[in-house]
């Protein structure tokens, strides 16, 4: 039996982990220079960690590079060397390349926690000779280590059977009878969550979607917004007005069906891109095709609903009716109950367990998603921060997570192919193995949103996991994995 002192140390480490991952992204990439095939920049972010006690994981930034041909003005995705020795990082960071060369993970090289100050990184690119502009992008992620985990909770709507997903499941598949939930047999190639992967720490933010839009062609932009890129300066492009707390606007109109528009944030109806313009508010009104396009562009991929349960529950025993923060406490917060609306420090001041943006109801007037990472503070624990087991935030509530469904014959054909950074001419994902951008068949929803009631927030609730919806919705968002 472990000593009380040992258990106390683990509890303290867990507290520190969720204190460390307290604040919304704030990844900053500055000072970019290029010499030959090398691109050098400084990266910083807040509240990083690398822990060797449960959940024994780390955070990282997924970094990828886009380059723009100075003649055609078109952006392309830069290849990066797959050889670790071709890249360099100043302490306390290291660079982990990936086999397809579509980006790198940058993370702490040793155990520790706290802010990462501006730290120099040099990456070796594999791109053709030419004259280019460059932009480096960073998305905060959490590491989800390889491990078995428990699936289903026995009480939530349409839940899977209460089983353990382990190495045997991942190598041999799970029969329809074993997994339950009214779906097909899940083949071995389907990402079940047993193998290690990375998950976005936060839902896609409005600033991240703006950066995505600003690297697309005119024709691609037309597909990914609800208005035309030639619309007037200040036109809101997500709902056609400043609604549902979405402030993405046109800064510079496109022209001649060829010159792309420039987009920005303006949630407070004034000067564009002030720090109170909702840049870190979760992106909403995303269709399946919108989410798939963003993830393909970022060289990520959609999450499966089994991976969703792994990210939330981790290696902990299931709790009947539990929420992503590991217990059955839940307390509602929404846009009329927060402080410093649209500010970088938009906060929910009451500190209680199970804080979650949910249950506002569809007839409540002006409402919408909140800032990503809103509920975590320097003194919050996992439950009061609303944090999933590995440190991902808002896995329940705020905006719906769109996932690949394991309860659909088309969904289980998904094999976890990652995006390549390139879209079709009209701005759709070009990954044929993913649920269709046109029909969304094989996709579904998990985690609830700021409108749903508490039951939809449960980790194992599958009431919408097989819902095929191709259209946009005011509370539909998402995140990716790799």
Short mmCIF file of C-alpha atoms in Angstrom, two decimals, residues 49-322:
data_model
loop_
_atom_site.label_atom_id
_atom_site.label_comp_id
_atom_site.label_asym_id
_atom_site.label_seq_id
_atom_site.Cartn_x
_atom_site.Cartn_y
_atom_site.Cartn_z
CA UNK A 49 4.24 21.66 -17.72
CA UNK A 50 6.06 18.34 -17.97
CA UNK A 51 5.06 16.01 -15.11
CA UNK A 52 6.13 12.50 -14.14
CA UNK A 53 3.23 11.83 -11.75
CA UNK A 54 -0.35 11.14 -12.78
CA UNK A 55 -1.43 12.01 -15.35
CA UNK A 56 2.28 11.97 -16.28
CA UNK A 57 2.03 14.05 -19.42
CA UNK A 58 3.11 17.39 -20.84
CA UNK A 59 1.80 20.22 -22.93
CA UNK A 60 3.30 21.25 -26.25
CA UNK A 61 2.78 23.68 -29.10
CA UNK A 62 2.07 22.26 -32.55
CA UNK A 63 4.05 24.55 -34.84
CA UNK A 64 3.68 24.68 -38.60
CA UNK A 65 4.80 27.12 -41.28
CA UNK A 66 2.99 28.63 -44.25
CA UNK A 67 4.84 30.43 -47.04
CA UNK A 68 3.46 32.89 -49.59
CA UNK A 69 4.81 33.19 -53.11
CA UNK A 70 5.59 36.87 -53.64
CA UNK A 71 4.50 36.65 -57.29
CA UNK A 72 1.26 34.65 -57.08
CA UNK A 73 0.41 35.78 -53.51
CA UNK A 74 -0.74 32.22 -52.80
CA UNK A 75 0.03 30.51 -49.48
CA UNK A 76 1.34 26.94 -49.23
CA UNK A 77 2.20 24.61 -46.36
CA UNK A 78 5.94 24.28 -45.72
CA UNK A 79 7.50 20.89 -45.21
CA UNK A 80 9.78 20.58 -42.19
CA UNK A 81 12.65 18.14 -41.79
CA UNK A 82 11.75 14.86 -40.12
CA UNK A 83 15.27 14.62 -38.61
CA UNK A 84 15.48 15.96 -35.05
CA UNK A 85 19.08 17.08 -35.50
CA UNK A 86 18.07 19.47 -38.28
CA UNK A 87 16.18 21.61 -35.75
CA UNK A 88 17.37 23.40 -32.64
CA UNK A 89 15.82 24.88 -29.51
CA UNK A 90 17.28 26.88 -26.65
CA UNK A 91 16.65 25.46 -23.15
CA UNK A 92 14.14 24.70 -21.66
CA UNK A 93 12.58 23.54 -24.94
CA UNK A 94 13.05 20.72 -27.42
CA UNK A 95 11.74 20.12 -30.95
CA UNK A 96 10.01 16.83 -31.76
CA UNK A 97 9.63 16.31 -35.53
CA UNK A 98 6.87 14.15 -37.02
CA UNK A 99 7.15 11.55 -39.73
CA UNK A 100 5.16 13.43 -42.38
CA UNK A 101 7.08 16.70 -41.92
CA UNK A 102 3.91 18.80 -41.74
CA UNK A 103 4.99 20.49 -38.50
CA UNK A 104 6.78 19.90 -35.20
CA UNK A 105 5.87 19.68 -31.53
CA UNK A 106 7.76 22.09 -29.26
CA UNK A 107 7.73 21.20 -25.57
CA UNK A 108 9.67 21.23 -22.31
CA UNK A 109 12.78 19.07 -22.46
CA UNK A 110 12.75 18.29 -18.71
CA UNK A 111 10.33 18.01 -15.83
CA UNK A 112 8.97 21.32 -14.64
CA UNK A 113 6.20 23.88 -14.91
CA UNK A 114 5.55 27.57 -15.37
CA UNK A 115 5.71 30.15 -18.12
CA UNK A 116 7.95 29.67 -21.14
CA UNK A 117 9.74 32.97 -21.85
CA UNK A 118 10.59 34.00 -25.39
CA UNK A 119 12.85 31.15 -26.51
CA UNK A 120 14.68 30.81 -29.80
CA UNK A 121 13.73 27.98 -32.16
CA UNK A 122 15.27 27.16 -35.55
CA UNK A 123 13.52 24.79 -37.95
CA UNK A 124 14.77 23.43 -41.25
CA UNK A 125 12.23 23.75 -44.05
CA UNK A 126 11.91 21.62 -47.18
CA UNK A 127 10.44 23.98 -49.75
CA UNK A 128 11.40 24.88 -53.34
CA UNK A 129 13.64 27.85 -54.10
CA UNK A 130 11.80 31.14 -54.48
CA UNK A 131 10.95 34.50 -52.95
CA UNK A 132 8.47 34.12 -50.13
CA UNK A 133 6.75 35.65 -47.17
CA UNK A 134 6.46 33.38 -44.15
CA UNK A 135 4.11 32.91 -41.21
CA UNK A 136 4.64 30.56 -38.27
CA UNK A 137 1.53 29.24 -36.50
CA UNK A 138 1.28 27.65 -33.06
CA UNK A 139 -1.56 25.66 -31.46
CA UNK A 140 -1.40 24.55 -27.82
CA UNK A 141 -1.81 20.80 -27.31
CA UNK A 142 -1.79 18.29 -24.48
CA UNK A 143 -0.08 14.92 -24.66
CA UNK A 144 -2.35 11.89 -24.16
CA UNK A 145 -0.07 8.93 -23.34
CA UNK A 146 -0.65 5.37 -24.51
CA UNK A 147 -2.75 3.51 -21.96
CA UNK A 148 -5.87 1.47 -21.46
CA UNK A 149 -8.98 3.34 -20.31
CA UNK A 150 -12.58 2.68 -19.33
CA UNK A 151 -15.36 3.39 -21.83
CA UNK A 152 -19.04 3.98 -21.07
CA UNK A 153 -20.59 4.75 -17.69
CA UNK A 154 -23.74 2.63 -17.52
CA UNK A 155 -26.21 5.51 -17.03
CA UNK A 156 -25.73 8.20 -19.70
CA UNK A 157 -27.94 8.34 -22.78
CA UNK A 158 -26.98 5.84 -25.51
CA UNK A 159 -23.72 5.14 -23.67
CA UNK A 160 -21.35 2.44 -24.83
CA UNK A 161 -21.15 -0.68 -22.70
CA UNK A 162 -18.91 -0.36 -19.66
CA UNK A 163 -15.74 -1.93 -21.06
CA UNK A 164 -12.00 -1.36 -21.04
CA UNK A 165 -10.26 -0.28 -24.23
CA UNK A 166 -6.77 -1.77 -24.22
CA UNK A 167 -3.99 -2.99 -26.50
CA UNK A 168 -6.07 -5.99 -27.53
CA UNK A 169 -8.97 -3.71 -28.52
CA UNK A 170 -6.71 -1.50 -30.61
CA UNK A 171 -5.03 -4.42 -32.38
CA UNK A 172 -8.10 -6.59 -32.88
CA UNK A 173 -11.06 -4.21 -32.97
CA UNK A 174 -14.19 -4.25 -30.81
CA UNK A 175 -17.24 -6.21 -31.89
CA UNK A 176 -20.62 -4.50 -32.08
CA UNK A 177 -21.92 -6.67 -29.24
CA UNK A 178 -18.97 -5.84 -27.00
CA UNK A 179 -19.02 -2.07 -27.51
CA UNK A 180 -22.81 -1.72 -27.59
CA UNK A 181 -24.47 1.60 -28.27
CA UNK A 182 -26.34 0.32 -31.30
CA UNK A 183 -23.47 0.75 -33.75
CA UNK A 184 -21.27 -1.44 -35.92
CA UNK A 185 -18.13 -3.39 -35.07
CA UNK A 186 -15.25 -0.97 -34.58
CA UNK A 187 -12.23 -2.14 -36.62
CA UNK A 188 -8.65 -2.10 -35.38
CA UNK A 189 -7.69 0.75 -37.71
CA UNK A 190 -10.16 3.12 -36.03
CA UNK A 191 -8.41 5.43 -33.52
CA UNK A 192 -9.79 4.26 -30.18
CA UNK A 193 -7.67 6.31 -27.80
CA UNK A 194 -5.38 3.54 -26.60
CA UNK A 195 -2.40 4.73 -28.64
CA UNK A 196 -0.67 7.98 -27.69
CA UNK A 197 -1.78 11.18 -29.40
CA UNK A 198 -1.96 14.93 -28.88
CA UNK A 199 -5.21 16.85 -28.35
CA UNK A 200 -5.76 20.59 -28.72
CA UNK A 201 -5.79 22.13 -25.26
CA UNK A 202 -8.59 24.51 -26.24
CA UNK A 203 -11.43 24.71 -28.71
CA UNK A 204 -10.63 26.63 -31.89
CA UNK A 205 -10.72 30.34 -31.07
CA UNK A 206 -12.02 33.16 -33.22
CA UNK A 207 -8.51 34.52 -33.70
CA UNK A 208 -7.31 31.12 -34.91
CA UNK A 209 -10.14 30.99 -37.42
CA UNK A 210 -9.26 34.52 -38.62
CA UNK A 211 -5.65 33.43 -39.17
CA UNK A 212 -6.94 30.46 -41.14
CA UNK A 213 -9.20 32.64 -43.32
CA UNK A 214 -6.38 35.08 -44.02
CA UNK A 215 -4.25 32.37 -45.64
CA UNK A 216 -6.94 31.19 -48.09
CA UNK A 217 -7.70 32.13 -51.68
CA UNK A 218 -10.79 34.15 -52.55
CA UNK A 219 -12.67 31.02 -53.68
CA UNK A 220 -11.72 29.15 -50.51
CA UNK A 221 -12.84 32.07 -48.34
CA UNK A 222 -16.23 32.07 -50.05
CA UNK A 223 -16.83 28.53 -48.84
CA UNK A 224 -15.69 29.08 -45.26
CA UNK A 225 -17.78 32.17 -44.36
CA UNK A 226 -21.50 32.98 -44.57
CA UNK A 227 -21.14 36.19 -46.61
CA UNK A 228 -19.16 37.16 -49.70
CA UNK A 229 -15.49 38.21 -49.34
CA UNK A 230 -16.30 41.35 -51.39
CA UNK A 231 -18.65 42.64 -48.66
CA UNK A 232 -18.03 46.05 -47.13
CA UNK A 233 -15.52 46.82 -44.42
CA UNK A 234 -16.94 45.86 -41.03
CA UNK A 235 -19.31 43.19 -42.34
CA UNK A 236 -19.72 40.35 -39.83
CA UNK A 237 -19.02 37.12 -41.69
CA UNK A 238 -20.20 34.38 -39.33
CA UNK A 239 -23.82 35.37 -38.65
CA UNK A 240 -24.16 38.50 -40.80
CA UNK A 241 -24.32 40.61 -37.64
CA UNK A 242 -22.55 40.91 -34.30
CA UNK A 243 -24.45 37.97 -32.83
CA UNK A 244 -23.83 34.93 -30.60
CA UNK A 245 -20.62 36.57 -29.33
CA UNK A 246 -18.87 36.12 -32.67
CA UNK A 247 -17.04 39.21 -33.87
CA UNK A 248 -15.21 38.16 -37.06
CA UNK A 249 -15.41 40.95 -39.63
CA UNK A 250 -14.01 41.97 -43.00
CA UNK A 251 -11.16 44.45 -42.58
CA UNK A 252 -10.36 44.75 -46.28
CA UNK A 253 -12.83 43.49 -48.90
CA UNK A 254 -11.73 41.02 -51.54
CA UNK A 255 -11.86 42.02 -55.17
CA UNK A 256 -12.48 40.65 -58.67
CA UNK A 257 -13.16 37.13 -57.40
CA UNK A 258 -9.37 36.80 -57.15
CA UNK A 259 -7.93 39.02 -54.42
CA UNK A 260 -8.78 37.52 -51.00
CA UNK A 261 -10.36 39.55 -48.23
CA UNK A 262 -8.55 40.35 -44.99
CA UNK A 263 -10.42 39.43 -41.81
CA UNK A 264 -10.15 40.60 -38.22
CA UNK A 265 -11.99 40.60 -34.87
CA UNK A 266 -14.41 43.31 -33.71
CA UNK A 267 -16.71 42.04 -30.98
CA UNK A 268 -17.08 45.52 -29.48
CA UNK A 269 -18.08 47.47 -32.62
CA UNK A 270 -15.14 49.82 -32.84
CA UNK A 271 -11.52 49.64 -33.89
CA UNK A 272 -10.65 46.21 -35.27
CA UNK A 273 -8.40 43.83 -33.31
CA UNK A 274 -8.37 45.65 -30.00
CA UNK A 275 -7.64 43.35 -27.10
CA UNK A 276 -11.35 43.35 -26.18
CA UNK A 277 -12.57 42.04 -29.54
CA UNK A 278 -13.12 38.44 -28.50
CA UNK A 279 -10.04 36.91 -30.07
CA UNK A 280 -9.94 34.11 -27.46
CA UNK A 281 -13.68 33.40 -27.46
CA UNK A 282 -14.40 29.94 -28.83
CA UNK A 283 -15.25 29.86 -32.52
CA UNK A 284 -18.86 28.93 -33.15
CA UNK A 285 -21.15 28.33 -36.16
CA UNK A 286 -18.74 25.78 -37.62
CA UNK A 287 -20.13 23.15 -39.95
CA UNK A 288 -18.45 19.77 -40.18
CA UNK A 289 -16.87 20.97 -43.44
CA UNK A 290 -15.56 24.14 -41.74
CA UNK A 291 -13.96 22.15 -38.93
CA UNK A 292 -12.50 19.57 -41.30
CA UNK A 293 -11.04 22.33 -43.49
CA UNK A 294 -9.38 24.04 -40.52
CA UNK A 295 -7.90 20.78 -39.25
CA UNK A 296 -6.63 19.74 -42.69
CA UNK A 297 -5.09 23.20 -43.17
CA UNK A 298 -3.36 22.88 -39.77
CA UNK A 299 -2.18 19.31 -40.53
CA UNK A 300 -4.26 17.93 -37.65
CA UNK A 301 -7.23 15.55 -37.82
CA UNK A 302 -10.67 15.10 -36.25
CA UNK A 303 -11.06 13.39 -32.89
CA UNK A 304 -13.04 10.16 -32.60
CA UNK A 305 -15.69 9.79 -29.94
CA UNK A 306 -13.64 7.07 -28.21
CA UNK A 307 -10.67 9.43 -28.06
CA UNK A 308 -13.01 12.02 -26.55
CA UNK A 309 -13.73 9.70 -23.62
CA UNK A 310 -10.00 8.93 -23.21
CA UNK A 311 -9.07 12.63 -23.10
CA UNK A 312 -11.74 13.28 -20.48
CA UNK A 313 -11.51 10.20 -18.24
CA UNK A 314 -7.88 9.21 -18.72
CA UNK A 315 -6.88 6.19 -16.66
CA UNK A 316 -9.30 6.91 -13.82
CA UNK A 317 -12.13 4.49 -13.00
CA UNK A 318 -15.46 5.46 -14.53
CA UNK A 319 -17.96 7.33 -12.37
CA UNK A 320 -21.64 6.98 -13.25
CA UNK A 321 -22.86 10.20 -14.84
CA UNK A 322 -19.51 11.96 -14.52
#
